[in-house]
Amino acid sequence: MKRNIVIATVAAAALIGGGTVAAYAAGGDDAPSTQREASVRVADDRSEDTVEIRPEAGSGAGVTADDAIAAALKHTPGTAVAADRDDDASGAWEVDVVKGGGTEYTVQVSPTTGKVLGAHRDTDDDNDGREDLAALKGTSVDAREAVQAVASKGTVTDVDLDDDGPAAWSVETAKGEWHVDARTGKVTQDRDDD
């Protein structure tokens, strides 16, 4: 009986590992993984030998802000200073990336596949890129880490470097707006004075 359990466990591991490799190969190197862990149940020797593999709830979720930022930075290395969904019908993520010299780029990322759809250099002469880099000097929390810190509060829809006061990230979720201190990572909820 124990031999059957070992065989079932090895079979389950092979199925999960094979599925992960197949998903990675099909997704290409550019796409962040949106595959979720599988749930595996192997019967003990008191019942019949079964292996059940089912995806977790929510595994069909689209590309998150964290995924979009990762894809944008892989395509256009630099510092991500903002990410939000485009207002047009595509709903693509638009990630603002600043290179070391202060040159700004907007990288569009597919909300369903995580692939980069395009990138263009921002040509305005307002030095926002240099100001953003200066504001982030000496900080330890980047845009992705700010998104990750707030993700448990709701689906992140927007992240932006807050220009007012000390360096902080403004992160919007479906449940409200949050501020993440760019130095300490402390998360506080934005309370409107209504």
Coordinates of N, CA, C and O in Angstrom, one line a residue:
M1 N 0.8 -1.2 0.0 CA 0.0 0.0 0.0 C 0.9 1.3 0.0 O 0.6 2.2 -0.7
K2 N 1.9 1.3 0.8 CA 2.8 2.4 0.9 C 3.5 2.7 -0.5 O 3.7 3.8 -0.9
R3 N 3.8 1.6 -1.2 CA 4.4 1.7 -2.5 C 3.5 2.4 -3.4 O 3.9 3.3 -4.2
N4 N 2.2 2.2 -3.4 CA 1.2 2.8 -4.2 C 1.1 4.3 -3.9 O 0.9 5.2 -4.8
I5 N 1.2 4.7 -2.6 CA 1.2 6.1 -2.2 C 2.4 6.8 -2.8 O 2.4 7.9 -3.3
V6 N 3.6 6.1 -2.7 CA 4.8 6.7 -3.2 C 4.7 6.9 -4.7 O 5.0 8.0 -5.3
I7 N 4.1 6.0 -5.4 CA 3.9 6.1 -6.9 C 3.0 7.2 -7.2 O 3.2 8.0 -8.1
A8 N 1.9 7.3 -6.4 CA 0.9 8.4 -6.6 C 1.5 9.8 -6.4 O 1.3 10.7 -7.1
T9 N 2.3 9.8 -5.3 CA 3.0 11.1 -5.0 C 4.0 11.5 -6.1 O 4.0 12.7 -6.5
V10 N 4.8 10.6 -6.6 CA 5.7 10.8 -7.7 C 4.9 11.2 -9.0 O 5.3 12.2 -9.7
A11 N 3.8 10.6 -9.2 CA 3.0 10.9 -10.4 C 2.5 12.3 -10.3 O 2.5 13.1 -11.2
A12 N 2.0 12.7 -9.1 CA 1.5 14.0 -8.9 C 2.6 15.1 -9.1 O 2.4 16.1 -9.7
A13 N 3.7 14.8 -8.5 CA 4.9 15.7 -8.7 C 5.2 15.9 -10.1 O 5.5 17.0 -10.6
A14 N 5.2 14.8 -10.9 CA 5.6 14.9 -12.3 C 4.5 15.7 -13.1 O 4.9 16.5 -13.9
L15 N 3.2 15.5 -12.7 CA 2.2 16.3 -13.4 C 2.3 17.8 -13.1 O 2.2 18.6 -14.0
I16 N 2.6 18.1 -11.9 CA 2.7 19.5 -11.5 C 4.0 20.1 -12.1 O 3.9 21.2 -12.8
G17 N 5.1 19.4 -12.0 CA 6.3 19.9 -12.6 C 6.2 20.0 -14.1 O 6.6 21.0 -14.7
G18 N 5.6 19.0 -14.8 CA 5.4 19.0 -16.2 C 4.5 20.2 -16.6 O 4.8 20.8 -17.6
G19 N 3.5 20.4 -15.9 CA 2.6 21.5 -16.2 C 3.3 22.9 -16.1 O 3.1 23.8 -16.9
T20 N 4.1 23.0 -15.0 CA 4.8 24.2 -14.8 C 5.8 24.5 -16.0 O 5.9 25.6 -16.5
V21 N 6.5 23.4 -16.4 CA 7.5 23.6 -17.5 C 6.7 23.9 -18.8 O 7.1 24.8 -19.5
A22 N 5.6 23.2 -19.0 CA 4.8 23.5 -20.2 C 4.3 24.9 -20.2 O 4.3 25.6 -21.3
A23 N 3.8 25.4 -19.1 CA 3.3 26.7 -19.0 C 4.4 27.8 -19.2 O 4.2 28.7 -19.9
Y24 N 5.6 27.5 -18.7 CA 6.7 28.4 -18.9 C 7.1 28.4 -20.3 O 7.3 29.5 -20.9
A25 N 7.2 27.3 -20.9 CA 7.6 27.2 -22.3 C 6.6 27.9 -23.2 O 6.9 28.6 -24.2
A26 N 5.3 27.7 -23.0 CA 4.3 28.3 -23.8 C 4.2 29.8 -23.6 O 3.9 30.5 -24.5
G27 N 4.5 30.2 -22.4 CA 4.4 31.7 -22.1 C 5.6 32.5 -22.6 O 5.5 33.7 -22.8
G28 N 6.7 31.9 -22.9 CA 7.8 32.6 -23.4 C 8.6 33.2 -22.3 O 8.2 33.3 -21.2
D29 N 9.8 33.8 -22.6 CA 10.6 34.4 -21.6 C 10.1 35.7 -21.1 O 10.4 36.2 -20.0
D30 N 9.3 36.4 -22.0 CA 8.9 37.8 -21.6 C 7.7 37.8 -20.6 O 7.6 38.8 -19.9
A31 N 6.9 36.8 -20.7 CA 5.7 36.8 -19.9 C 5.9 36.4 -18.4 O 6.5 35.4 -18.2
P32 N 5.4 37.2 -17.5 CA 5.5 36.8 -16.1 C 4.5 35.7 -15.9 O 3.5 35.6 -16.6
S33 N 4.8 34.8 -15.0 CA 4.0 33.7 -14.7 C 2.7 34.1 -14.0 O 2.8 34.8 -13.0
T34 N 1.6 33.7 -14.6 CA 0.3 33.9 -13.9 C -0.2 32.6 -13.4 O -1.3 32.5 -12.9
Q35 N 0.5 31.5 -13.5 CA 0.1 30.2 -13.1 C 0.1 30.2 -11.6 O 1.1 30.6 -10.9
R36 N -0.9 29.6 -11.0 CA -1.0 29.5 -9.5 C -0.6 28.1 -9.1 O -0.7 27.2 -9.9
E37 N -0.3 27.9 -7.9 CA 0.0 26.6 -7.4 C -1.2 25.6 -7.5 O -2.3 26.1 -7.4
A38 N -0.9 24.4 -7.8 CA -2.0 23.4 -7.9 C -2.2 22.8 -6.5 O -1.3 22.7 -5.7
S39 N -3.5 22.4 -6.3 CA -3.8 21.7 -5.0 C -3.7 20.2 -5.3 O -4.3 19.7 -6.3
V40 N -3.0 19.5 -4.5 CA -2.8 18.0 -4.7 C -3.2 17.3 -3.4 O -2.9 17.7 -2.3
R41 N -4.0 16.2 -3.6 CA -4.4 15.4 -2.5 C -4.0 14.0 -2.9 O -4.4 13.5 -3.9
V42 N -3.3 13.3 -2.0 CA -3.0 11.9 -2.2 C -3.6 11.1 -1.1 O -3.4 11.5 0.1
A43 N -4.3 10.1 -1.4 CA -5.0 9.3 -0.3 C -4.0 8.6 0.5 O -3.0 8.1 0.0
D44 N -4.3 8.4 1.8 CA -3.4 7.6 2.6 C -3.8 6.1 2.5 O -4.7 5.7 1.7
D45 N -3.1 5.2 3.2 CA -3.3 3.8 3.0 C -4.6 3.3 3.6 O -4.8 2.1 3.5
R46 N -5.4 4.1 4.1 CA -6.7 3.7 4.7 C -7.8 3.8 3.6 O -8.9 3.3 3.8
S47 N -7.6 4.4 2.5 CA -8.6 4.5 1.4 C -7.9 4.2 0.1 O -6.7 3.9 0.0
E48 N -8.7 4.3 -0.9 CA -8.1 3.9 -2.2 C -7.1 4.9 -2.7 O -7.2 6.1 -2.3
D49 N -6.2 4.5 -3.6 CA -5.2 5.4 -4.0 C -5.7 6.4 -5.1 O -6.1 6.0 -6.1
T50 N -5.7 7.7 -4.8 CA -6.2 8.7 -5.7 C -5.3 9.9 -5.7 O -4.6 10.2 -4.7
V51 N -5.2 10.5 -6.8 CA -4.5 11.8 -6.9 C -5.4 12.8 -7.5 O -6.0 12.5 -8.6
E52 N -5.6 13.9 -6.9 CA -6.5 14.9 -7.4 C -5.7 16.2 -7.6 O -5.1 16.7 -6.6
I53 N -5.8 16.8 -8.7 CA -5.1 18.0 -9.0 C -6.1 19.0 -9.6 O -6.8 18.7 -10.5
R54 N -6.2 20.1 -8.9 CA -7.2 21.1 -9.3 C -6.6 22.5 -9.1 O -5.9 22.7 -8.1
P55 N -6.8 23.4 -10.0 CA -6.2 24.7 -9.8 C -6.9 25.5 -8.7 O -8.1 25.2 -8.4
E56 N -6.2 26.3 -8.0 CA -6.8 27.1 -7.0 C -7.8 28.1 -7.5 O -7.7 28.5 -8.7
A57 N -8.7 28.5 -6.7 CA -9.6 29.6 -7.1 C -8.9 30.8 -7.5 O -7.9 31.2 -6.9
G58 N -9.3 31.5 -8.5 CA -8.7 32.7 -9.0 C -7.5 32.6 -9.9 O -6.8 33.5 -10.2
S59 N -7.3 31.3 -10.3 CA -6.1 31.1 -11.2 C -6.2 31.8 -12.5 O -5.3 31.9 -13.2
G60 N -7.4 32.2 -12.9 CA -7.6 32.8 -14.2 C -7.4 34.3 -14.1 O -7.7 35.1 -15.1
A61 N -6.9 34.8 -13.0 CA -6.7 36.3 -12.8 C -5.8 36.8 -13.9 O -4.9 36.1 -14.4
G62 N -6.0 38.1 -14.2 CA -5.2 38.7 -15.2 C -3.8 39.2 -14.7 O -3.4 38.8 -13.5
V63 N -3.1 39.9 -15.4 CA -1.8 40.4 -15.1 C -1.9 41.5 -14.0 O -2.7 42.4 -14.1
T64 N -1.2 41.3 -12.9 CA -1.2 42.3 -11.8 C -0.3 43.4 -12.0 O 0.5 43.4 -13.0
A65 N -0.4 44.4 -11.2 CA 0.5 45.6 -11.3 C 1.9 45.1 -11.1 O 2.9 45.6 -11.8
D66 N 2.2 44.2 -10.2 CA 3.5 43.7 -9.9 C 4.0 43.0 -11.2 O 5.2 43.2 -11.6
D67 N 3.2 42.2 -11.8 CA 3.6 41.5 -13.1 C 3.9 42.5 -14.2 O 4.9 42.3 -14.9
A68 N 3.1 43.5 -14.3 CA 3.3 44.5 -15.4 C 4.6 45.3 -15.2 O 5.3 45.5 -16.1
I69 N 4.9 45.6 -13.9 CA 6.1 46.4 -13.6 C 7.3 45.5 -13.9 O 8.3 45.9 -14.6
A70 N 7.3 44.2 -13.6 CA 8.4 43.3 -13.8 C 8.6 43.2 -15.3 O 9.8 43.2 -15.8
A71 N 7.5 43.0 -16.1 CA 7.7 42.9 -17.6 C 8.3 44.2 -18.2 O 9.1 44.1 -19.1
A72 N 7.8 45.3 -17.7 CA 8.3 46.6 -18.2 C 9.7 46.8 -17.9 O 10.5 47.2 -18.8
L73 N 10.2 46.4 -16.7 CA 11.6 46.6 -16.4 C 12.5 45.6 -17.1 O 13.6 45.9 -17.4
K74 N 12.0 44.5 -17.4 CA 12.8 43.5 -18.2 C 13.0 44.1 -19.6 O 14.1 43.9 -20.2
H75 N 11.9 44.7 -20.2 CA 12.0 45.2 -21.5 C 12.8 46.5 -21.5 O 13.7 46.8 -22.4
T76 N 12.6 47.4 -20.6 CA 13.2 48.7 -20.5 C 13.8 48.9 -19.1 O 13.1 49.4 -18.2
P77 N 15.1 48.5 -18.9 CA 15.7 48.6 -17.6 C 15.7 50.0 -17.1 O 16.0 50.9 -17.9
G78 N 15.5 50.2 -15.8 CA 15.5 51.5 -15.2 C 14.8 51.4 -13.8 O 14.8 50.4 -13.2
T79 N 14.1 52.5 -13.5 CA 13.4 52.6 -12.3 C 11.9 52.9 -12.6 O 11.6 53.9 -13.2
A80 N 11.0 52.0 -12.2 CA 9.6 52.2 -12.4 C 9.1 53.2 -11.4 O 9.4 53.1 -10.2
V81 N 8.4 54.3 -11.9 CA 7.9 55.3 -11.0 C 6.4 55.4 -11.0 O 5.8 56.1 -10.2
A82 N 5.7 54.6 -11.9 CA 4.3 54.6 -11.9 C 3.8 53.5 -12.8 O 4.5 53.0 -13.7
A83 N 2.6 53.0 -12.4 CA 1.9 52.0 -13.2 C 0.4 52.1 -13.1 O -0.1 52.3 -11.9
D84 N -0.3 52.2 -14.2 CA -1.8 52.2 -14.1 C -2.3 51.6 -15.4 O -1.6 51.4 -16.3
R85 N -3.6 51.4 -15.4 CA -4.3 50.8 -16.5 C -4.7 52.0 -17.5 O -5.2 53.0 -17.0
D86 N -4.5 51.7 -18.8 CA -4.9 52.7 -19.8 C -6.4 52.8 -19.8 O -7.1 51.9 -19.6
D87 N -6.9 54.0 -20.1 CA -8.3 54.3 -20.1 C -9.0 53.8 -21.4 O -10.2 53.7 -21.4
D88 N -8.2 53.4 -22.4 CA -8.8 53.0 -23.7 C -9.4 51.6 -23.5 O -9.3 50.9 -22.5
A89 N -9.9 51.1 -24.5 CA -10.6 49.7 -24.5 C -9.6 48.6 -24.2 O -10.1 47.6 -23.7
S90 N -8.4 48.8 -24.5 CA -7.4 47.7 -24.3 C -7.2 47.4 -22.8 O -6.9 46.3 -22.4
G91 N -7.2 48.5 -22.0 CA -7.0 48.3 -20.6 C -5.6 47.9 -20.3 O -5.3 47.4 -19.2
A92 N -4.6 48.2 -21.2 CA -3.2 47.8 -21.0 C -2.6 48.5 -19.8 O -3.1 49.6 -19.5
W93 N -1.7 47.9 -19.2 CA -0.9 48.5 -18.1 C 0.0 49.5 -18.8 O 0.7 49.2 -19.8
E94 N 0.2 50.7 -18.2 CA 1.2 51.7 -18.7 C 2.1 51.9 -17.5 O 1.7 52.3 -16.4
V95 N 3.4 51.5 -17.7 CA 4.4 51.6 -16.7 C 5.4 52.7 -17.1 O 6.0 52.6 -18.2
D96 N 5.6 53.7 -16.2 CA 6.5 54.7 -16.5 C 7.9 54.3 -15.9 O 8.0 54.0 -14.7
V97 N 8.9 54.3 -16.7 CA 10.2 53.9 -16.3 C 11.2 55.0 -16.6 O 11.2 55.6 -17.7
V98 N 12.1 55.3 -15.6 CA 13.1 56.3 -15.8 C 14.4 55.7 -15.8 O 14.8 54.9 -14.9
K99 N 15.2 56.0 -16.9 CA 16.6 55.5 -17.0 C 17.5 56.3 -16.1 O 17.1 57.4 -15.7
G100 N 18.7 55.9 -15.9 CA 19.7 56.5 -15.1 C 19.9 58.0 -15.4 O 20.1 58.8 -14.4
G101 N 19.9 58.4 -16.6 CA 20.1 59.8 -17.0 C 18.9 60.7 -16.8 O 18.9 61.9 -17.1
G102 N 17.7 60.1 -16.4 CA 16.5 60.9 -16.3 C 15.6 60.8 -17.5 O 14.5 61.4 -17.5
T103 N 15.9 60.0 -18.5 CA 15.1 59.8 -19.7 C 13.9 58.9 -19.3 O 14.1 57.9 -18.7
E104 N 12.7 59.4 -19.6 CA 11.5 58.7 -19.2 C 10.9 57.9 -20.4 O 10.9 58.3 -21.6
Y105 N 10.4 56.7 -20.1 CA 9.7 55.8 -21.1 C 8.4 55.4 -20.5 O 8.3 55.2 -19.3
T106 N 7.4 55.2 -21.4 CA 6.2 54.6 -21.0 C 6.1 53.2 -21.7 O 6.3 53.2 -23.0
V107 N 6.0 52.2 -21.0 CA 5.9 50.8 -21.5 C 4.5 50.3 -21.3 O 4.0 50.3 -20.2
Q108 N 3.9 49.8 -22.4 CA 2.6 49.2 -22.4 C 2.7 47.7 -22.3 O 3.4 47.1 -23.0
V109 N 1.9 47.2 -21.3 CA 2.0 45.7 -21.0 C 0.5 45.2 -21.2 O -0.4 45.8 -20.6
S110 N 0.4 44.1 -21.9 CA -0.9 43.4 -22.0 C -1.5 43.0 -20.7 O -0.8 42.4 -19.9
P111 N -2.8 43.3 -20.4 CA -3.4 43.0 -19.2 C -3.7 41.5 -19.1 O -4.1 41.0 -18.0
T112 N -3.6 40.8 -20.2 CA -4.0 39.4 -20.1 C -2.8 38.4 -20.3 O -2.8 37.4 -19.7
T113 N -1.8 38.9 -21.1 CA -0.6 38.0 -21.3 C 0.6 38.4 -20.6 O 1.5 37.6 -20.4
G114 N 0.7 39.7 -20.2 CA 1.9 40.2 -19.6 C 3.0 40.5 -20.5 O 4.1 40.9 -20.1
K115 N 2.8 40.4 -21.8 CA 3.8 40.7 -22.8 C 3.8 42.2 -23.1 O 2.8 42.9 -23.0
V116 N 5.0 42.7 -23.4 CA 5.1 44.2 -23.7 C 4.6 44.4 -25.1 O 4.9 43.8 -26.0
L117 N 3.6 45.4 -25.1 CA 3.0 45.7 -26.4 C 3.7 46.8 -27.1 O 3.6 47.0 -28.3
G118 N 4.5 47.6 -26.4 CA 5.3 48.7 -27.0 C 5.8 49.6 -25.9 O 5.5 49.5 -24.8
A119 N 6.7 50.5 -26.3 CA 7.4 51.4 -25.4 C 7.7 52.7 -26.2 O 8.0 52.6 -27.4
H120 N 7.6 53.8 -25.6 CA 8.0 55.0 -26.3 C 8.6 56.0 -25.3 O 8.3 56.0 -24.1
R121 N 9.5 56.8 -25.8 CA 10.3 57.7 -25.0 C 9.4 58.9 -24.8 O 8.8 59.4 -25.8
D122 N 9.3 59.4 -23.6 CA 8.5 60.7 -23.3 C 9.4 61.8 -23.7 O 10.6 61.9 -23.2
T123 N 8.9 62.7 -24.5 CA 9.8 63.8 -25.1 C 9.6 65.1 -24.4 O 10.2 66.1 -24.9
D124 N 8.8 65.2 -23.4 CA 8.6 66.5 -22.8 C 9.8 67.0 -22.0 O 10.7 66.1 -21.6
D125 N 10.1 68.2 -21.9 CA 11.3 68.8 -21.3 C 11.1 69.2 -19.8 O 11.7 70.2 -19.4
D126 N 10.3 68.5 -19.1 CA 10.0 69.0 -17.7 C 10.9 68.4 -16.6 O 10.7 68.7 -15.4
N127 N 11.8 67.6 -16.9 CA 12.8 67.0 -15.9 C 12.1 66.2 -14.8 O 12.7 66.0 -13.8
D128 N 10.9 65.7 -15.1 CA 10.2 64.8 -14.1 C 11.0 63.6 -13.8 O 11.1 63.2 -12.6
G129 N 11.7 63.0 -14.8 CA 12.4 61.8 -14.5 C 13.6 62.0 -13.6 O 13.8 61.2 -12.7
R130 N 14.3 63.1 -13.7 CA 15.4 63.4 -12.8 C 14.9 63.7 -11.4 O 15.5 63.3 -10.4
E131 N 13.7 64.4 -11.3 CA 13.2 64.7 -10.0 C 12.7 63.5 -9.3 O 12.9 63.3 -8.1
D132 N 12.1 62.5 -10.1 CA 11.7 61.2 -9.5 C 12.9 60.5 -9.0 O 12.9 59.9 -7.9
L133 N 14.0 60.4 -9.8 CA 15.2 59.7 -9.3 C 15.8 60.4 -8.1 O 16.3 59.7 -7.1
A134 N 15.8 61.7 -8.0 CA 16.3 62.4 -6.9 C 15.5 62.1 -5.6 O 16.0 62.0 -4.5
A135 N 14.1 62.1 -5.8 CA 13.2 61.8 -4.7 C 13.5 60.4 -4.1 O 13.3 60.2 -2.9
L136 N 13.9 59.5 -5.0 CA 14.1 58.1 -4.6 C 15.5 57.8 -4.1 O 15.7 56.7 -3.5
K137 N 16.3 58.8 -4.2 CA 17.7 58.6 -3.7 C 17.7 58.3 -2.2 O 17.1 59.0 -1.4
G138 N 18.4 57.2 -1.8 CA 18.4 56.8 -0.4 C 17.2 56.1 0.1 O 17.1 55.8 1.3
T139 N 16.3 55.7 -0.8 CA 15.2 54.9 -0.4 C 15.4 53.4 -0.6 O 16.4 53.1 -1.4
S140 N 14.6 52.6 0.0 CA 14.9 51.1 -0.2 C 13.7 50.4 -0.7 O 13.7 49.2 -1.1
V141 N 12.5 51.1 -0.9 CA 11.3 50.4 -1.3 C 11.0 50.9 -2.7 O 10.8 52.1 -3.0
D142 N 11.0 50.0 -3.7 CA 10.7 50.4 -5.1 C 9.2 50.2 -5.4 O 8.4 49.8 -4.5
A143 N 8.7 50.5 -6.6 CA 7.3 50.4 -7.0 C 6.8 49.0 -6.8 O 5.7 48.8 -6.3
R144 N 7.5 48.0 -7.2 CA 7.0 46.6 -7.1 C 6.9 46.2 -5.6 O 5.9 45.6 -5.2
E145 N 7.8 46.6 -4.8 CA 7.7 46.3 -3.3 C 6.5 47.0 -2.7 O 5.8 46.5 -1.8
A146 N 6.2 48.3 -3.2 CA 5.1 49.0 -2.7 C 3.8 48.3 -3.1 O 2.9 48.1 -2.2
V147 N 3.7 47.8 -4.3 CA 2.5 47.1 -4.8 C 2.4 45.8 -3.9 O 1.3 45.4 -3.5
Q148 N 3.5 45.1 -3.7 CA 3.4 43.8 -2.9 C 3.0 44.1 -1.5 O 2.2 43.3 -0.9
A149 N 3.4 45.2 -0.9 CA 3.0 45.5 0.4 C 1.5 45.8 0.6 O 0.9 45.6 1.6
V150 N 0.9 46.3 -0.5 CA -0.5 46.7 -0.4 C -1.4 45.6 -1.0 O -2.6 45.7 -0.8
A151 N -0.9 44.7 -1.7 CA -1.7 43.7 -2.4 C -2.7 43.0 -1.5 O -3.8 42.6 -2.0
S152 N -2.4 42.8 -0.3 CA -3.3 42.1 0.6 C -4.5 43.0 1.0 O -5.5 42.5 1.5
K153 N -4.5 44.2 0.7 CA -5.6 45.2 1.0 C -6.6 45.2 -0.2 O -7.6 45.9 0.0
G154 N -6.3 44.6 -1.3 CA -7.2 44.6 -2.5 C -6.4 44.6 -3.7 O -5.2 44.8 -3.7
T155 N -7.1 44.5 -4.9 CA -6.4 44.5 -6.2 C -5.9 45.9 -6.5 O -6.6 46.9 -6.5
V156 N -4.6 45.9 -6.7 CA -3.9 47.2 -7.0 C -4.2 47.6 -8.4 O -4.1 46.9 -9.4
T157 N -4.7 48.9 -8.5 CA -5.1 49.5 -9.8 C -4.2 50.6 -10.3 O -4.2 50.9 -11.4
D158 N -3.4 51.1 -9.4 CA -2.5 52.2 -9.7 C -1.4 52.4 -8.6 O -1.7 52.2 -7.4
V159 N -0.2 52.7 -9.1 CA 0.9 53.0 -8.2 C 1.6 54.2 -8.8 O 1.8 54.2 -10.0
D160 N 2.0 55.1 -7.9 CA 2.6 56.3 -8.4 C 3.5 56.9 -7.3 O 3.2 56.8 -6.1
L161 N 4.6 57.5 -7.7 CA 5.5 58.1 -6.7 C 4.8 59.4 -6.3 O 4.4 60.2 -7.1
D162 N 4.6 59.6 -5.0 CA 3.9 60.7 -4.4 C 4.9 61.9 -4.4 O 6.0 61.8 -3.8
D163 N 4.6 63.0 -5.0 CA 5.5 64.2 -5.1 C 5.5 65.0 -3.9 O 6.3 65.9 -3.7
D164 N 4.4 64.9 -3.1 CA 4.3 65.8 -1.9 C 5.0 65.2 -0.7 O 4.8 64.0 -0.3
G165 N 5.8 66.0 0.0 CA 6.5 65.5 1.2 C 7.6 64.5 1.0 O 8.1 64.4 -0.1
P166 N 7.8 63.7 2.1 CA 8.9 62.7 2.0 C 8.5 61.6 0.9 O 7.4 61.4 0.6
A167 N 9.6 61.0 0.5 CA 9.4 60.0 -0.6 C 8.4 58.9 -0.1 O 8.6 58.2 0.9
A168 N 7.3 58.7 -0.9 CA 6.3 57.7 -0.6 C 5.6 57.3 -1.9 O 5.6 58.0 -2.9
W169 N 5.1 56.1 -1.9 CA 4.3 55.6 -3.0 C 2.9 55.7 -2.7 O 2.4 55.4 -1.6
S170 N 2.1 56.2 -3.6 CA 0.7 56.2 -3.5 C 0.1 55.0 -4.3 O 0.4 54.9 -5.5
V171 N -0.6 54.1 -3.6 CA -1.0 52.9 -4.2 C -2.6 52.8 -4.1 O -3.1 52.9 -2.9
E172 N -3.3 52.7 -5.2 CA -4.7 52.6 -5.2 C -5.1 51.2 -5.4 O -4.6 50.5 -6.2
T173 N -6.1 50.8 -4.6 CA -6.8 49.5 -4.7 C -8.3 49.7 -4.9 O -8.8 50.8 -4.8
A174 N -9.0 48.6 -5.2 CA -10.4 48.7 -5.3 C -11.1 49.1 -4.0 O -12.2 49.6 -4.0
K175 N -10.3 49.0 -2.9 CA -10.9 49.3 -1.6 C -10.4 50.6 -1.0 O -10.6 50.9 0.2
G176 N -9.6 51.4 -1.7 CA -9.1 52.6 -1.2 C -7.7 52.9 -1.6 O -7.1 52.2 -2.4
E177 N -7.2 54.0 -1.1 CA -5.8 54.5 -1.4 C -4.9 54.3 -0.2 O -5.3 54.5 0.9
W178 N -3.7 53.9 -0.5 CA -2.7 53.6 0.6 C -1.4 54.4 0.2 O -1.1 54.6 -0.9
H179 N -0.6 54.7 1.3 CA 0.7 55.3 1.1 C 1.7 54.3 1.7 O 1.5 53.7 2.8
V180 N 2.8 54.1 0.9 CA 3.9 53.2 1.4 C 5.1 54.1 1.5 O 5.6 54.7 0.5
D181 N 5.7 54.2 2.7 CA 6.9 55.0 2.9 C 8.0 54.3 2.1 O 8.3 53.1 2.2
A182 N 8.7 55.1 1.2 CA 9.7 54.6 0.3 C 11.0 54.3 1.1 O 11.9 53.6 0.5
R183 N 11.1 54.7 2.3 CA 12.3 54.4 3.1 C 12.1 53.2 4.0 O 12.9 52.3 4.1
T184 N 10.9 53.1 4.6 CA 10.7 52.1 5.6 C 9.7 51.0 5.2 O 9.7 49.9 5.7
G185 N 8.9 51.3 4.2 CA 7.9 50.3 3.7 C 6.7 50.3 4.5 O 5.8 49.5 4.3
K186 N 6.5 51.2 5.5 CA 5.3 51.3 6.3 C 4.1 51.7 5.4 O 4.2 52.6 4.7
V187 N 3.0 50.9 5.6 CA 1.8 51.1 4.9 C 0.8 51.8 5.7 O 0.5 51.4 6.9
T188 N 0.2 52.9 5.2 CA -0.9 53.6 5.9 C -2.0 53.9 4.9 O -1.7 54.1 3.8
Q189 N -3.2 53.9 5.4 CA -4.3 54.2 4.6 C -4.5 55.7 4.4 O -4.4 56.4 5.4
D190 N -4.8 56.2 3.2 CA -5.1 57.6 3.0 C -6.5 57.8 3.4 O -7.5 57.2 2.9
R191 N -6.7 58.7 4.3 CA -8.0 59.1 4.8 C -8.4 60.5 4.3 O -7.7 61.4 4.6
D192 N -9.5 60.5 3.5 CA -9.9 61.8 2.9 C -10.6 62.6 4.0 O -11.2 62.1 5.0
D193 N -10.5 63.9 3.9 CA -11.1 64.8 4.9 C -12.5 65.2 4.5 O -12.8 66.4 4.5
D194 N -13.3 64.2 4.2 CA -14.7 64.5 3.7 C -15.6 64.8 4.9 O -15.6 64.2 5.9

